[in-house]
Short mmCIF file of C-alpha atoms in Angstrom, two decimals:
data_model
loop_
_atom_site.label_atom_id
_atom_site.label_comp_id
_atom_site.label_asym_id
_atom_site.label_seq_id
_atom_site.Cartn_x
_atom_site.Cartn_y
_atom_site.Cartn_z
CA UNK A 442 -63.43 26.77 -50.78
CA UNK A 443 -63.58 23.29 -51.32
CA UNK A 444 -65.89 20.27 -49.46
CA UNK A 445 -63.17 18.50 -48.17
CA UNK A 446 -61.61 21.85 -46.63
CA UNK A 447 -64.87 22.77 -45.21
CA UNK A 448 -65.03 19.43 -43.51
CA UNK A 449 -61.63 19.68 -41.95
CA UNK A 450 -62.54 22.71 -41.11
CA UNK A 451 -65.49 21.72 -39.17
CA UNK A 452 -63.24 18.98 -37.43
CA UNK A 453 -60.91 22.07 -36.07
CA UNK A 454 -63.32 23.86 -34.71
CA UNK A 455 -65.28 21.25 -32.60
CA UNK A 456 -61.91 20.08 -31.95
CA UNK A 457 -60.74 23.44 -30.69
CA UNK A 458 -64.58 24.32 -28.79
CA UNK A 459 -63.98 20.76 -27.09
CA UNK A 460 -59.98 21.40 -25.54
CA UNK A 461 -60.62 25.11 -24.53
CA UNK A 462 -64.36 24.30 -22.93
CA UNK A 463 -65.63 21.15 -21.06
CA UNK A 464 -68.55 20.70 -24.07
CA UNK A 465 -67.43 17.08 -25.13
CA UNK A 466 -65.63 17.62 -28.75
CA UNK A 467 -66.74 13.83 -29.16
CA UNK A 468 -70.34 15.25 -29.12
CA UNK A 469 -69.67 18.09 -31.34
CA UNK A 470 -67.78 16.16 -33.81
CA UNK A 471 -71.15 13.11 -33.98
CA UNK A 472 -73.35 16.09 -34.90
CA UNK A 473 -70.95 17.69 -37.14
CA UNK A 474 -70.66 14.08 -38.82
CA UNK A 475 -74.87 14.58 -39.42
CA UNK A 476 -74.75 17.73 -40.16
CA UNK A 477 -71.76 18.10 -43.05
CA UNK A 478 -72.61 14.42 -44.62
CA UNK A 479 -76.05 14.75 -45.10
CA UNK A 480 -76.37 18.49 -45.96
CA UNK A 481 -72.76 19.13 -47.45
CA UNK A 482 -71.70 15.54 -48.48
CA UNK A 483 -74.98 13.86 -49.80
CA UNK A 484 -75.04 10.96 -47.56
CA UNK A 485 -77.76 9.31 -45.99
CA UNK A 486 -78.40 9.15 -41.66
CA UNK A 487 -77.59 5.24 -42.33
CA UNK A 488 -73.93 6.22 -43.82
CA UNK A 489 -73.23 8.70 -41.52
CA UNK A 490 -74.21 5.68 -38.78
CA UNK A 491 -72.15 3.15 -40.25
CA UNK A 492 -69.22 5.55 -39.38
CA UNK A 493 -69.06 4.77 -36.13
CA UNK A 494 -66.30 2.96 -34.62
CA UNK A 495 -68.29 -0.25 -33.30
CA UNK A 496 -64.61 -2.54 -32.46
CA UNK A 497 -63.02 0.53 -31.14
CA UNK A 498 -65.94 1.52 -28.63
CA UNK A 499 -66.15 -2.15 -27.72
CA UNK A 500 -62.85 -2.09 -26.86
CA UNK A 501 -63.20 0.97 -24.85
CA UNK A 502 -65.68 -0.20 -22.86
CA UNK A 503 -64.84 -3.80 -22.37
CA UNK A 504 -60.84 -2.90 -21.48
CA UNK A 505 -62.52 -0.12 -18.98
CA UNK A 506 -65.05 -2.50 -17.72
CA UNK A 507 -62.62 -5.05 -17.09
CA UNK A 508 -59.56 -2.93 -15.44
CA UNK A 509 -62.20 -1.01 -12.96
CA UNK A 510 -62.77 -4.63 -11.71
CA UNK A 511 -59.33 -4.84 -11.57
CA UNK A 512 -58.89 -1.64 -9.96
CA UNK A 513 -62.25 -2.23 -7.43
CA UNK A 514 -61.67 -5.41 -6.14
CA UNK A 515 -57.92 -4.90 -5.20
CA UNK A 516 -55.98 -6.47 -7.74
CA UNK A 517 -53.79 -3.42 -9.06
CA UNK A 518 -53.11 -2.73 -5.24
CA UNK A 519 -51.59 -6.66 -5.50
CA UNK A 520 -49.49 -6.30 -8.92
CA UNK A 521 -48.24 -3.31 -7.62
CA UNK A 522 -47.26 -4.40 -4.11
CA UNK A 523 -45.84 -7.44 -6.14
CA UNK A 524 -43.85 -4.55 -7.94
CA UNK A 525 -42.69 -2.71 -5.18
CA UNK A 526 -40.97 -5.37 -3.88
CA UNK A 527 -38.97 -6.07 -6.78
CA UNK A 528 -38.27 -2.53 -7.42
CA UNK A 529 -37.48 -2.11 -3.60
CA UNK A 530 -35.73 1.22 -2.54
CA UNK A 531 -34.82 1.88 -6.98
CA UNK A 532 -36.98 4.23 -8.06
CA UNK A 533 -35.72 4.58 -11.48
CA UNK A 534 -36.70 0.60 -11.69
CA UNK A 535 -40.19 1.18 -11.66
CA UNK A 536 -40.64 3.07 -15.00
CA UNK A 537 -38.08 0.86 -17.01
CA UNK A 538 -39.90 -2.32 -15.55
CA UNK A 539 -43.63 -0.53 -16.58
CA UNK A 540 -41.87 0.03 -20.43
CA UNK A 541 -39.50 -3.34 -20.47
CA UNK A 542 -43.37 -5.45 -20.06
CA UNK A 543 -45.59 -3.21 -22.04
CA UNK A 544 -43.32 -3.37 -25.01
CA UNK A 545 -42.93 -7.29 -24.02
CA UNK A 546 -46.45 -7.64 -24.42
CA UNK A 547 -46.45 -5.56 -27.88
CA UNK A 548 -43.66 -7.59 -28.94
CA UNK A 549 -45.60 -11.10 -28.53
CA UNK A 550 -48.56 -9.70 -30.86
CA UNK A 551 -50.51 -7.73 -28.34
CA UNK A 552 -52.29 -5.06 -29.77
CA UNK A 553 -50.71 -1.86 -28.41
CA UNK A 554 -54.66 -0.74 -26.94
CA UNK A 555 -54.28 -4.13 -25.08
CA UNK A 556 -50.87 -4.14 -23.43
CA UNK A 557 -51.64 -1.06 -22.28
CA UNK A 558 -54.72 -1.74 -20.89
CA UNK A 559 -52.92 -4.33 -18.81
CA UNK A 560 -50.00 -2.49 -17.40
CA UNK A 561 -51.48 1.17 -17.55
CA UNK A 562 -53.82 0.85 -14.43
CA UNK A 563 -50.73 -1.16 -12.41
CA UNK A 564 -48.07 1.38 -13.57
CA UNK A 565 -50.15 4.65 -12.59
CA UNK A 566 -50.96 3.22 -9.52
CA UNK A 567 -47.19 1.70 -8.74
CA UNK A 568 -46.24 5.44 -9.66
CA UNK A 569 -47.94 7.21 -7.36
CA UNK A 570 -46.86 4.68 -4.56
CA UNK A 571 -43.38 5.65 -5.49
CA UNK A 572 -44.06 9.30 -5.89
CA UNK A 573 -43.85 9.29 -9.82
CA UNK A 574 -45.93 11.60 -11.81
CA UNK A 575 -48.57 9.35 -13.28
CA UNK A 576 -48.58 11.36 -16.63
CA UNK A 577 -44.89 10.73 -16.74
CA UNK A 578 -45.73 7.06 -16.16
CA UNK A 579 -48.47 6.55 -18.23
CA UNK A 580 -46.38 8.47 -21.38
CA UNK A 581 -43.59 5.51 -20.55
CA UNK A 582 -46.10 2.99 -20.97
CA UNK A 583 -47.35 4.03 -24.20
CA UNK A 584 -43.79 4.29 -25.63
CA UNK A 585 -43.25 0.98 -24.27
CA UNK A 586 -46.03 0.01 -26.29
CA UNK A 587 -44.77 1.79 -29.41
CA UNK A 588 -41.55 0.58 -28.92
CA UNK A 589 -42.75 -3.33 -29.81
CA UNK A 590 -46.08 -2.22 -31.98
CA UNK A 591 -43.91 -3.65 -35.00
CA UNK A 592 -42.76 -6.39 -34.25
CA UNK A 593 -43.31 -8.89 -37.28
CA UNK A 594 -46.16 -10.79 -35.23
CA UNK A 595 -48.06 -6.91 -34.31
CA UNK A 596 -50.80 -6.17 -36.68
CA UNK A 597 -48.68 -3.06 -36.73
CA UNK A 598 -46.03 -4.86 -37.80
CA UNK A 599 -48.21 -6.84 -39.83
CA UNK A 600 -49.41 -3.84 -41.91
CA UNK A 601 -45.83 -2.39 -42.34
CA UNK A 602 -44.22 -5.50 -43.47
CA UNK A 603 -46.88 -5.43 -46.09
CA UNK A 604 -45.32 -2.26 -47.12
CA UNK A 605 -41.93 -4.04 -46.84
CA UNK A 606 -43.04 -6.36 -49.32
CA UNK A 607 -44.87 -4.32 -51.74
CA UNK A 608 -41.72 -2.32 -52.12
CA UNK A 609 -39.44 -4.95 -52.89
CA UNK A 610 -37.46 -5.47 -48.89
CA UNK A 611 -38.93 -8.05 -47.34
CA UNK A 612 -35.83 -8.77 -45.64
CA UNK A 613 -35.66 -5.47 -43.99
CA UNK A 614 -38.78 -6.42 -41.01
CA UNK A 615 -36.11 -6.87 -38.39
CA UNK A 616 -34.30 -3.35 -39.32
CA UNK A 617 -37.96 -1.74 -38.81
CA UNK A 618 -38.65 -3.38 -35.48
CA UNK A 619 -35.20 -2.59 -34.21
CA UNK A 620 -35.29 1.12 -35.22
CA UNK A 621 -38.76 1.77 -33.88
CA UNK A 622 -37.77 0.14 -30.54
CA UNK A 623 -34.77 1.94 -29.93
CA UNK A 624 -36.19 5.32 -31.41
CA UNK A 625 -39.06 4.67 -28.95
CA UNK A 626 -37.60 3.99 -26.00
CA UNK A 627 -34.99 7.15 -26.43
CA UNK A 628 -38.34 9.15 -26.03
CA UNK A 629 -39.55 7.59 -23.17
CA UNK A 630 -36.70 8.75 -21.53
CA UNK A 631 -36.98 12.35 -22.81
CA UNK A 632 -40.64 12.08 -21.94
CA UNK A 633 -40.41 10.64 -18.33
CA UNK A 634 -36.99 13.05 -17.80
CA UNK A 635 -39.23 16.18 -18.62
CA UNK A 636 -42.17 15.47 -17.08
CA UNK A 637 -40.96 14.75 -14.09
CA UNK A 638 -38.47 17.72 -13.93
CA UNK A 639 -41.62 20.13 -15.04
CA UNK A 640 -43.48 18.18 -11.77
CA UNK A 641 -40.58 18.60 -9.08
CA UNK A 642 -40.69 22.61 -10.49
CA UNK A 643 -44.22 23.08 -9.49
CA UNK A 644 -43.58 21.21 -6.38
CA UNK A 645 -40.43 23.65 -5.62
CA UNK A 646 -43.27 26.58 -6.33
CA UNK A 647 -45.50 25.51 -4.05
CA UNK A 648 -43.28 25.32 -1.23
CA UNK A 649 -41.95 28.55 -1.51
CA UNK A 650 -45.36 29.99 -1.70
CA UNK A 651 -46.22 27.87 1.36
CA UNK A 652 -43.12 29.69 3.34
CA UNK A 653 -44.23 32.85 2.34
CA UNK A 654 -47.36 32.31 3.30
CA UNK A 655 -46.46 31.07 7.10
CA UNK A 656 -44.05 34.20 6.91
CA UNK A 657 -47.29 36.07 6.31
CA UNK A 658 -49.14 34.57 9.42
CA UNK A 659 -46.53 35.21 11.77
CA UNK A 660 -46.25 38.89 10.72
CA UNK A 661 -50.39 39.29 11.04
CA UNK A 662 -50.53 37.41 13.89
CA UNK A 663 -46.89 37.25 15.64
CA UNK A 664 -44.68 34.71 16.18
CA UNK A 665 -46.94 33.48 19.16
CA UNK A 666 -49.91 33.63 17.80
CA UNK A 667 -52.34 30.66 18.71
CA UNK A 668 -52.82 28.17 16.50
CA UNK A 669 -55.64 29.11 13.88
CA UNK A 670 -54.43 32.45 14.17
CA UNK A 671 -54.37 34.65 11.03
CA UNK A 672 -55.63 31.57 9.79
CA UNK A 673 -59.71 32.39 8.74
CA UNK A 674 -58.87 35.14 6.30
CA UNK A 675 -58.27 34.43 2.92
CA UNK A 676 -54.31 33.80 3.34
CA UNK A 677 -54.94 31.16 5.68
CA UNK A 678 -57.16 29.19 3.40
CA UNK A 679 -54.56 29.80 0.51
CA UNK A 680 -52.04 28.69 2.87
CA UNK A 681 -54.13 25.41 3.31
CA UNK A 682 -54.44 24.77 -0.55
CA UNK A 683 -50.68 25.21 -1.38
CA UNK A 684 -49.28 23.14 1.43
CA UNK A 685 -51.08 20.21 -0.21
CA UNK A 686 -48.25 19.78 -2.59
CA UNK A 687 -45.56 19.76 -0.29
CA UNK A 688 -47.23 17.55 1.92
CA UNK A 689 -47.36 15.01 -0.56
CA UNK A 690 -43.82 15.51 -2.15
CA UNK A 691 -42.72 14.84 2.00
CA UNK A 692 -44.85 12.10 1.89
CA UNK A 693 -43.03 10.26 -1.21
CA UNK A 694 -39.47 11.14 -0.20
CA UNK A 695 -40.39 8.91 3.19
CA UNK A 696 -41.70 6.58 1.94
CA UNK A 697 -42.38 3.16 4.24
CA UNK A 698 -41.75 -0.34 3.46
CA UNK A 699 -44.58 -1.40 0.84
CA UNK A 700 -47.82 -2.32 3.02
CA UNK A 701 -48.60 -5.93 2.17
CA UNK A 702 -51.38 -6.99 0.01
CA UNK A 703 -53.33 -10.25 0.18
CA UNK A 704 -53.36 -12.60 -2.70
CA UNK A 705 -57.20 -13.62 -2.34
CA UNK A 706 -59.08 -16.02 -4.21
CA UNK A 707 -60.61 -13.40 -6.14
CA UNK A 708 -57.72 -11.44 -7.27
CA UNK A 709 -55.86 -14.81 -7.98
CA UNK A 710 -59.09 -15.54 -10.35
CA UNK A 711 -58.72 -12.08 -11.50
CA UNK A 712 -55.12 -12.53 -12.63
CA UNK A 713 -55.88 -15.75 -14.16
CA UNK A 714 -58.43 -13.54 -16.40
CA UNK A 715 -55.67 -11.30 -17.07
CA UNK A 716 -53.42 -13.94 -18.60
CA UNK A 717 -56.45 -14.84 -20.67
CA UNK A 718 -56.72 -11.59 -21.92
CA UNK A 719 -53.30 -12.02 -23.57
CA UNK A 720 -53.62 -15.66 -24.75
CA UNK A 721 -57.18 -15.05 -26.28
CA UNK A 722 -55.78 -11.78 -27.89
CA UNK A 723 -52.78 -13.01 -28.69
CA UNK A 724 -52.55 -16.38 -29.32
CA UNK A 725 -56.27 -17.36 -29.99
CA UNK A 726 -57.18 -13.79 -31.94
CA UNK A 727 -59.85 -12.67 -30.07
CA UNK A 728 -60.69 -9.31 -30.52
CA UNK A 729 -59.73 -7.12 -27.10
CA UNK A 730 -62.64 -5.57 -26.91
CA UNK A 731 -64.71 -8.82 -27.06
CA UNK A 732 -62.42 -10.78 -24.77
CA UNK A 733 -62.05 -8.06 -22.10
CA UNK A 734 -65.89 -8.06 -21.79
CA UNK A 735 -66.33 -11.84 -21.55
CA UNK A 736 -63.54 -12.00 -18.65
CA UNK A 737 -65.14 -8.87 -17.11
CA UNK A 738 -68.73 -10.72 -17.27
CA UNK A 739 -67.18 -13.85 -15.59
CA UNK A 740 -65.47 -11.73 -13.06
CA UNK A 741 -68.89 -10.02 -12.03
CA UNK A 742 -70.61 -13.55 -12.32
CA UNK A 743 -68.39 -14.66 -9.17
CA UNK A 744 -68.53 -11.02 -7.44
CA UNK A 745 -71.45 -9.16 -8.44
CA UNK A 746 -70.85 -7.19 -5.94
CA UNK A 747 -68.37 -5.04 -8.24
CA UNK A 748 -70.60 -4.29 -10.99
CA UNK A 749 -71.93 -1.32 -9.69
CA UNK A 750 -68.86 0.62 -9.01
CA UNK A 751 -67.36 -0.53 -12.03
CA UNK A 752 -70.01 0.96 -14.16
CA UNK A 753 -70.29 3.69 -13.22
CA UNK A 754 -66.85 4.43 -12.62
CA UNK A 755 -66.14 4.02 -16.67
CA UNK A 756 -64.62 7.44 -18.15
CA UNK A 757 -67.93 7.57 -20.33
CA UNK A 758 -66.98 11.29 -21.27
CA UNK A 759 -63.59 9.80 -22.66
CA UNK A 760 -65.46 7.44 -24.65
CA UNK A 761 -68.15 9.41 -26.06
CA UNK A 762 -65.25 11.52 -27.05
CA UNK A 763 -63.18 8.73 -29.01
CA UNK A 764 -65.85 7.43 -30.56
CA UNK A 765 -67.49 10.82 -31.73
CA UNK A 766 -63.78 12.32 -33.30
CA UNK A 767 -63.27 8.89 -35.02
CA UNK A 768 -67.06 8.88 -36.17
CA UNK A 769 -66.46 12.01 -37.87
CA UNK A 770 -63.08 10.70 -39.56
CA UNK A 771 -64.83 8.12 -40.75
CA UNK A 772 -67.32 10.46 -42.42
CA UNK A 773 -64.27 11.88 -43.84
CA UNK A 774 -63.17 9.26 -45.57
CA UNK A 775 -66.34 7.91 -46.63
CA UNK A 776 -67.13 11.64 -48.28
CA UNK A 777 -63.49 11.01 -50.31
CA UNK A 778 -61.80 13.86 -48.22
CA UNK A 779 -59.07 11.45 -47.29
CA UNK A 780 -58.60 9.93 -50.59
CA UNK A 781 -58.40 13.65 -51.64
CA UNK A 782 -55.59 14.19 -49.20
CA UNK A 783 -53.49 11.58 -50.67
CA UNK A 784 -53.97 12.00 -54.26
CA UNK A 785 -52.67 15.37 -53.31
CA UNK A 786 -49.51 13.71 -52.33
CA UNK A 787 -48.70 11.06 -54.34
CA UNK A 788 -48.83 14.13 -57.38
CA UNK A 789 -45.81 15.63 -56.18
CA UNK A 790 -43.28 14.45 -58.43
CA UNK A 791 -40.42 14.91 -55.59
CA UNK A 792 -40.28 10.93 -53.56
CA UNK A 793 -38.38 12.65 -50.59
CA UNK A 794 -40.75 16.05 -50.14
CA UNK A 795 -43.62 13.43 -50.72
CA UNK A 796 -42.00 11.02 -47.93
CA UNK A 797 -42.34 14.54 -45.32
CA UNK A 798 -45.74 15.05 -46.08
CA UNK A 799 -46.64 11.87 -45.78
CA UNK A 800 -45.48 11.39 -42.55
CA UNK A 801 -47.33 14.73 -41.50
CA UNK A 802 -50.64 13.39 -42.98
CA UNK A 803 -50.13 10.05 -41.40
CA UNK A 804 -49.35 11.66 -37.65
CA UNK A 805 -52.03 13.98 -38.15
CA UNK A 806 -54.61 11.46 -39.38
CA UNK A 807 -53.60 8.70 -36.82
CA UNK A 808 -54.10 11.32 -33.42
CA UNK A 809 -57.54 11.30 -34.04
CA UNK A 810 -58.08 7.94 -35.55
CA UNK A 811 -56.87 4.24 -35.72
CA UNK A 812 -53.55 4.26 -36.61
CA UNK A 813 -54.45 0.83 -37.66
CA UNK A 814 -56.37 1.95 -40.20
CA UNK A 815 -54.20 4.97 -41.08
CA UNK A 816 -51.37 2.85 -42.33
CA UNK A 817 -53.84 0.81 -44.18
CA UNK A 818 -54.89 4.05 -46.01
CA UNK A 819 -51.91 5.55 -46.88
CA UNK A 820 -50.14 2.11 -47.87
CA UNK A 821 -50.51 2.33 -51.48
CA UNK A 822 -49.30 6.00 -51.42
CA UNK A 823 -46.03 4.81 -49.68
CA UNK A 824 -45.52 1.72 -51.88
CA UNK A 825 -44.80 4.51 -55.04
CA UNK A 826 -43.03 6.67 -52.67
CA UNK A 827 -40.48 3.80 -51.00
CA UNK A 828 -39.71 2.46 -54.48
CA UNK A 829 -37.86 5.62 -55.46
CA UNK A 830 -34.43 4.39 -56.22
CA UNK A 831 -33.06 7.23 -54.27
CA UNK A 832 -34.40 6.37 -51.09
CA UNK A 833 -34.56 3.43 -48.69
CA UNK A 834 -37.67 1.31 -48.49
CA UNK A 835 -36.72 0.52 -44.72
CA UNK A 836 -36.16 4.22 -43.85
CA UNK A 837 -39.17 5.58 -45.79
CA UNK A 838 -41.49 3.00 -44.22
CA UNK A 839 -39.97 3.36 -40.55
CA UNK A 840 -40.26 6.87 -40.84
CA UNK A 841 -43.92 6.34 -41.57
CA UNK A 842 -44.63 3.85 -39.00
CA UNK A 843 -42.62 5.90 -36.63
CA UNK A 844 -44.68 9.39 -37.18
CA UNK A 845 -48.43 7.33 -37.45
CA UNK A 846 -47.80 5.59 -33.95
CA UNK A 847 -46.07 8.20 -31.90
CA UNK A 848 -49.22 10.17 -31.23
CA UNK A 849 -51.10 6.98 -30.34
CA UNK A 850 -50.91 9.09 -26.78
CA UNK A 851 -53.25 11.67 -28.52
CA UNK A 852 -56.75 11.54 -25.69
CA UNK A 853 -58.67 10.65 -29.00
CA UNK A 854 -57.00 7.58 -29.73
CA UNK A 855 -57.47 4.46 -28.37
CA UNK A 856 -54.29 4.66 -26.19
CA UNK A 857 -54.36 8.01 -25.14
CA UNK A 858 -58.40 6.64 -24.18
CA UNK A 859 -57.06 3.94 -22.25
CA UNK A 860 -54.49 6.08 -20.30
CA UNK A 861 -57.18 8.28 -18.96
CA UNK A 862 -59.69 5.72 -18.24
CA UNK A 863 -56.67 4.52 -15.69
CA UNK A 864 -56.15 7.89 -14.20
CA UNK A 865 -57.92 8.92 -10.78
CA UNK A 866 -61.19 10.86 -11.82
CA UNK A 867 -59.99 14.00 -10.96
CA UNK A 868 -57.22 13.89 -13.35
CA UNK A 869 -59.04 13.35 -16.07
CA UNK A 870 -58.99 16.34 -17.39
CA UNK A 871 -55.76 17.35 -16.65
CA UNK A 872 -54.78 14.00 -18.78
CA UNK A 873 -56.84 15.46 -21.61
CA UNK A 874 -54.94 18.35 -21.74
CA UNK A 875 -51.61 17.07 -21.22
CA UNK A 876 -51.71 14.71 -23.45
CA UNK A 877 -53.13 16.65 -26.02
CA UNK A 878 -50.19 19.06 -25.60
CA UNK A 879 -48.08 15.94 -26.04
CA UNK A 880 -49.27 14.59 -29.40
CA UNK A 881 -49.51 18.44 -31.20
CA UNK A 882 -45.38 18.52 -30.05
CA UNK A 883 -44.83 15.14 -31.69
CA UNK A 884 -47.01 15.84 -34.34
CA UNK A 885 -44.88 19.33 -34.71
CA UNK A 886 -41.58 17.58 -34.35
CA UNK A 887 -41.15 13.99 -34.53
CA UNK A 888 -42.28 13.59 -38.70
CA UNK A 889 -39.54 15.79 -39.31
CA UNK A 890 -37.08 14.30 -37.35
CA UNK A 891 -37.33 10.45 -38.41
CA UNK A 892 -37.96 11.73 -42.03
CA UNK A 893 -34.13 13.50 -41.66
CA UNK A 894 -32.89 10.68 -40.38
CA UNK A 895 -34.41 7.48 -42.20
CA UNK A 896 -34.98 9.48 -45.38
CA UNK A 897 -32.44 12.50 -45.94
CA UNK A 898 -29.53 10.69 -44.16
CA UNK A 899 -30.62 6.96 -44.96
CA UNK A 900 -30.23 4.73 -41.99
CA UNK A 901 -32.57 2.60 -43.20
#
């Protein structure tokens, strides 16, 4: 058995340990980073250091920092009251609106982590308001993301346009945007569709077992019964449980006329720091992580009063996680695993077969690291594979951009991060696991889809 397979090997099992216990797989994976590159790989505690993901943990914690001030002092209650109101009584207007801005803001040259670190917190929290499961929600805003990631002014774009260019079709950068857009926002609607049809199902459940359980009162303690009767046994507390859901679903399918929100000075100033966030990132270049934690430090300069809260209300479990899977990918590739990987590939001989795999490594590598980086990496690999005569350098290249951004929803990525640091506490785990369950389907399925259709049948 080889050292690279060993590694990977490693990877799957912390990886596995971490989803099916609650020990942090972003704490297993930083010791398994000591542990295989010093004693299997050779490398010194310094390299195995210099693996960590310093811009992606400062991003992390400066979007998180900022957006729980956001979140604290009122301000996502005001963007989504401002919301409501423009959605009124539609429903169906509040997830197009979340994925029209989010892939807005990724169209303009916002890095994807960043425009949805601005409209994630607003569109959970306008979800709920309206009823909408918030993992449907939050899925719709990452795809809205995805959907303008390559745009020719996203580094996303940036990096595949480089792979335009290398392979002789410069001209094709608009052809890549449009078909990653479209594709994109064609899932969202699969995505929010199922979700929420899996959601009202449990709902449906839960009411029946609610009227069975009444039914069940009444016969133990008759139709007359006093109120609390048959109720202190175990049925009654079940009883208690299970109408939660139903309560809720009542609750959404009444809802009231949106309860208004004050525009204070201090969510106005808080806004203002929003917009900065996408001019300094944007326009000005700023790292996100860097300029979320400058507005975040102004912000608790005027209101210290939020610091506290927002502290220690940062997912710090999601983090350590991140950073500790991406720590140990970095090992990875600094032990030549990676490099392995694509040698592997590019040896083929067959340009199409070599365009599949490639799309599988790149979906693979990209769930549990930046995708950023992943396109980077494989770049020269698709350069020789796009230049095939028999293929199309637009449909090789958007089926690779395609397959290395879709599982940017992946909890170990910086989006999927970002989508449960805007969750409600308790549903952090549940977001883990969801979304987890997300990116292994579109790892499973989506590579082989846009690799029949942009490669086998061309529309590139």
């Amino acid at each position: 058995m080889s050292l690279s397979l060993i590694a990977f090997l490693v990877l799957v099992a912390a990886f596995a340990v971490g989803s099916f216990t609650k020990i942090n797989a972003g704490l297993l994976a930083t010791v398994a980073a000591f542990g295989v590159g010093t004693l299997l790989a050779g490398m010194s505690i310094k390299d195995v250091i210099g693996q960590f993901p310093a811009g992606l943990f400062f991003i992390l914690v400066g979007a998180t920092l900022l957006f729980a001030i956001v979140r604290i002092n009122g301000t996502i209650d005001l963007l989504a009251y401002w919301a409501e109101r423009l959605a009124g009584d539609r429903k169906i207007l509040v997830p197009i609106l979340m994925f029209l801005l989010t892939a807005a803001l990724a169209s303009a040259g916002a890095f994807t982590p960043a425009a949805i670190a601005i409209v994630a917190p607003v569109g959970l929290a306008l979800g709920m308001r309206f009823g909408i499961s918030t993992l449907a929600m939050g899925l719709v805003i990452v795809q809205g993301a995805n959907a303008g990631a390559f745009s020719p002014v996203n580094p996303f774009g940036v990096l595949a346009n480089k792979m335009l260019e290398g392979a002789g079709a410069g001209d094709g950068s608009f052809r890549l945007y449009a078909y990653c857009f479209i594709f994109n926002a064609i899932l969202a609607v699969i995505a929010y569709v199922l979700v929420q049809a899996i959601m009202k199902r449990r709902a449906a459940r839960a009411v029946l077992q609610t009227d069975r359980g009444d039914s069940a009162i009444k016969n133990d303690g008759g139709a007359d019964a006093p109120e609390g009767g048959g109720v202190s046994g175990p049925g009654g507390a079940g009883t208690a449980v299970l109408t939660a859901p139903a309560q809720t679903a009542v609750a959404a399918g009444t809802r009231t006329r949106p309860e208004k929100v004050a525009a204070t000075p201090m969510r106005i100033l808080t806004l203002v720091g929003i917009a900065s966030l996408l001019v300094l990132t944007t326009v000005l270049g700023i790292d996100v992580g860097v300029a979320s934690l400058v507005i975040a430090a102004v912000l608790i300069v005027l209101d210290s009063s939020v610091q506290k809260p927002a502290v220690e209300s940062m997912p710090w479990s999601a983090i350590i996680l991140v950073t500790g899977i991406v720590t140990y990918v970095g090992m990875l590739e600094k032990m030549g695993a990676l490099k392995e990987l694509q040698e592997g590939i590019a040896g083929l001989g067959n340009s199409s077969l070599a365009a599949l795999i490639a799309s599988y490594v790149v979906a693979i590598v990209s769930a549990f690291a930046s995708t950023t980086g992943t396109l980077g990496v494989i770049s020269p690999v698709v350069h020789s594979i796009a230049m095939d005569p028999l293929l199309t350098p637009v449909g090789v290249i958007t089926a690779i951009a395609i397959s290395s951004s879709v599982v940017d929803v992946s909890p170990m990525s910086t989006s999927g991060a970002l989508l449960m640091a805007s969750a409600q506490p308790k549903d952090e785990r549940m977001f883990f696991r969801a979304l987890l369950l997300w990116a292994i389907a579109m790892i499973g399925v989506v590579p082989l889809l846009v690799w029949f259709l942009f490669v086998q049948l061309g529309l590139g």
